[in-house]
Amino acid sequence: DVSVGSIFDKRATAEILAASPLYADIARHSKKDLKCRDCRFCNYCLPCYGAILAEHGEFTRPNAATCNMAEATYEVLREKRLL
């Protein structure tokens, strides 16, 4: 489970996230931290670091859904001759 706060907390979402060590850890990461940064579909990838953390327990390996979506996006753009 990945949790950064409670839906029952009366504080604003930004305030909850600002106080969350987990959110701060997630926010420090970017595509350059992923082991797959040289993948041919990297330009079509929009990683979700919460999903990566939930799937792998760390931030350096992409989650399967993100990889599948990046490849599918590439294929659709290629088929429509937009690349």
C-alpha positions in Angstrom: 0.0 0.0 0.0 1.1 3.5 -0.8 -0.4 6.3 1.4 0.6 9.9 1.8 -2.3 10.9 4.0 -6.0 10.4 4.9 -9.1 11.5 3.0 -10.6 12.3 6.4 -7.8 14.9 7.2 -9.3 18.4 7.2 -6.1 20.0 5.9 -5.7 21.0 2.3 -4.2 18.4 0.0 -1.1 20.6 -0.6 -0.5 20.8 3.2 -0.9 17.0 3.6 1.6 16.4 0.7 4.1 18.9 2.0 4.2 17.1 5.4 4.5 13.6 3.8 8.1 12.1 3.8 6.8 9.6 1.2 5.6 12.3 -1.1 8.9 14.2 -0.7 10.7 11.0 -1.7 8.5 10.4 -4.7 8.8 14.1 -5.8 12.7 13.8 -5.8 12.6 11.3 -8.7 12.4 11.7 -12.4 12.9 9.7 -15.6 16.7 10.0 -15.2 16.5 7.8 -12.2 14.8 4.9 -14.1 17.0 2.0 -15.3 15.1 2.1 -18.6 16.0 5.8 -19.4 17.6 4.6 -22.7 14.5 2.6 -23.8 13.4 3.4 -27.3 9.9 4.3 -25.9 11.3 6.7 -23.3 10.0 9.8 -25.1 6.5 8.4 -24.9 6.7 7.4 -21.3 4.9 9.2 -18.5 5.9 7.3 -15.4 3.8 7.3 -12.2 6.2 7.1 -9.3 3.5 6.0 -6.9 2.7 3.0 -9.2 6.4 2.2 -9.5 6.8 2.3 -5.8 3.7 0.1 -5.3 4.8 -2.4 -7.8 8.5 -2.6 -6.9 9.1 -1.0 -3.5 11.6 1.4 -5.0 11.9 4.0 -7.8 14.5 2.7 -10.4 12.4 0.1 -12.2 9.4 1.1 -14.3 6.1 -0.5 -13.7 4.6 -2.8 -16.4 1.6 -0.6 -17.1 3.7 2.4 -17.9 5.9 0.5 -20.3 2.9 -1.0 -22.1 1.3 2.5 -22.4 4.6 4.0 -23.8 5.0 1.3 -26.4 1.3 1.5 -27.4 1.6 5.3 -27.7 4.6 4.9 -29.9 2.8 2.3 -32.1 -0.3 4.4 -32.6 1.7 7.5 -33.5 3.8 5.4 -35.9 0.7 3.8 -37.5 -0.9 7.3 -38.0 2.4 8.5 -39.5 2.8 11.2 -36.9 6.4 10.2 -36.1 
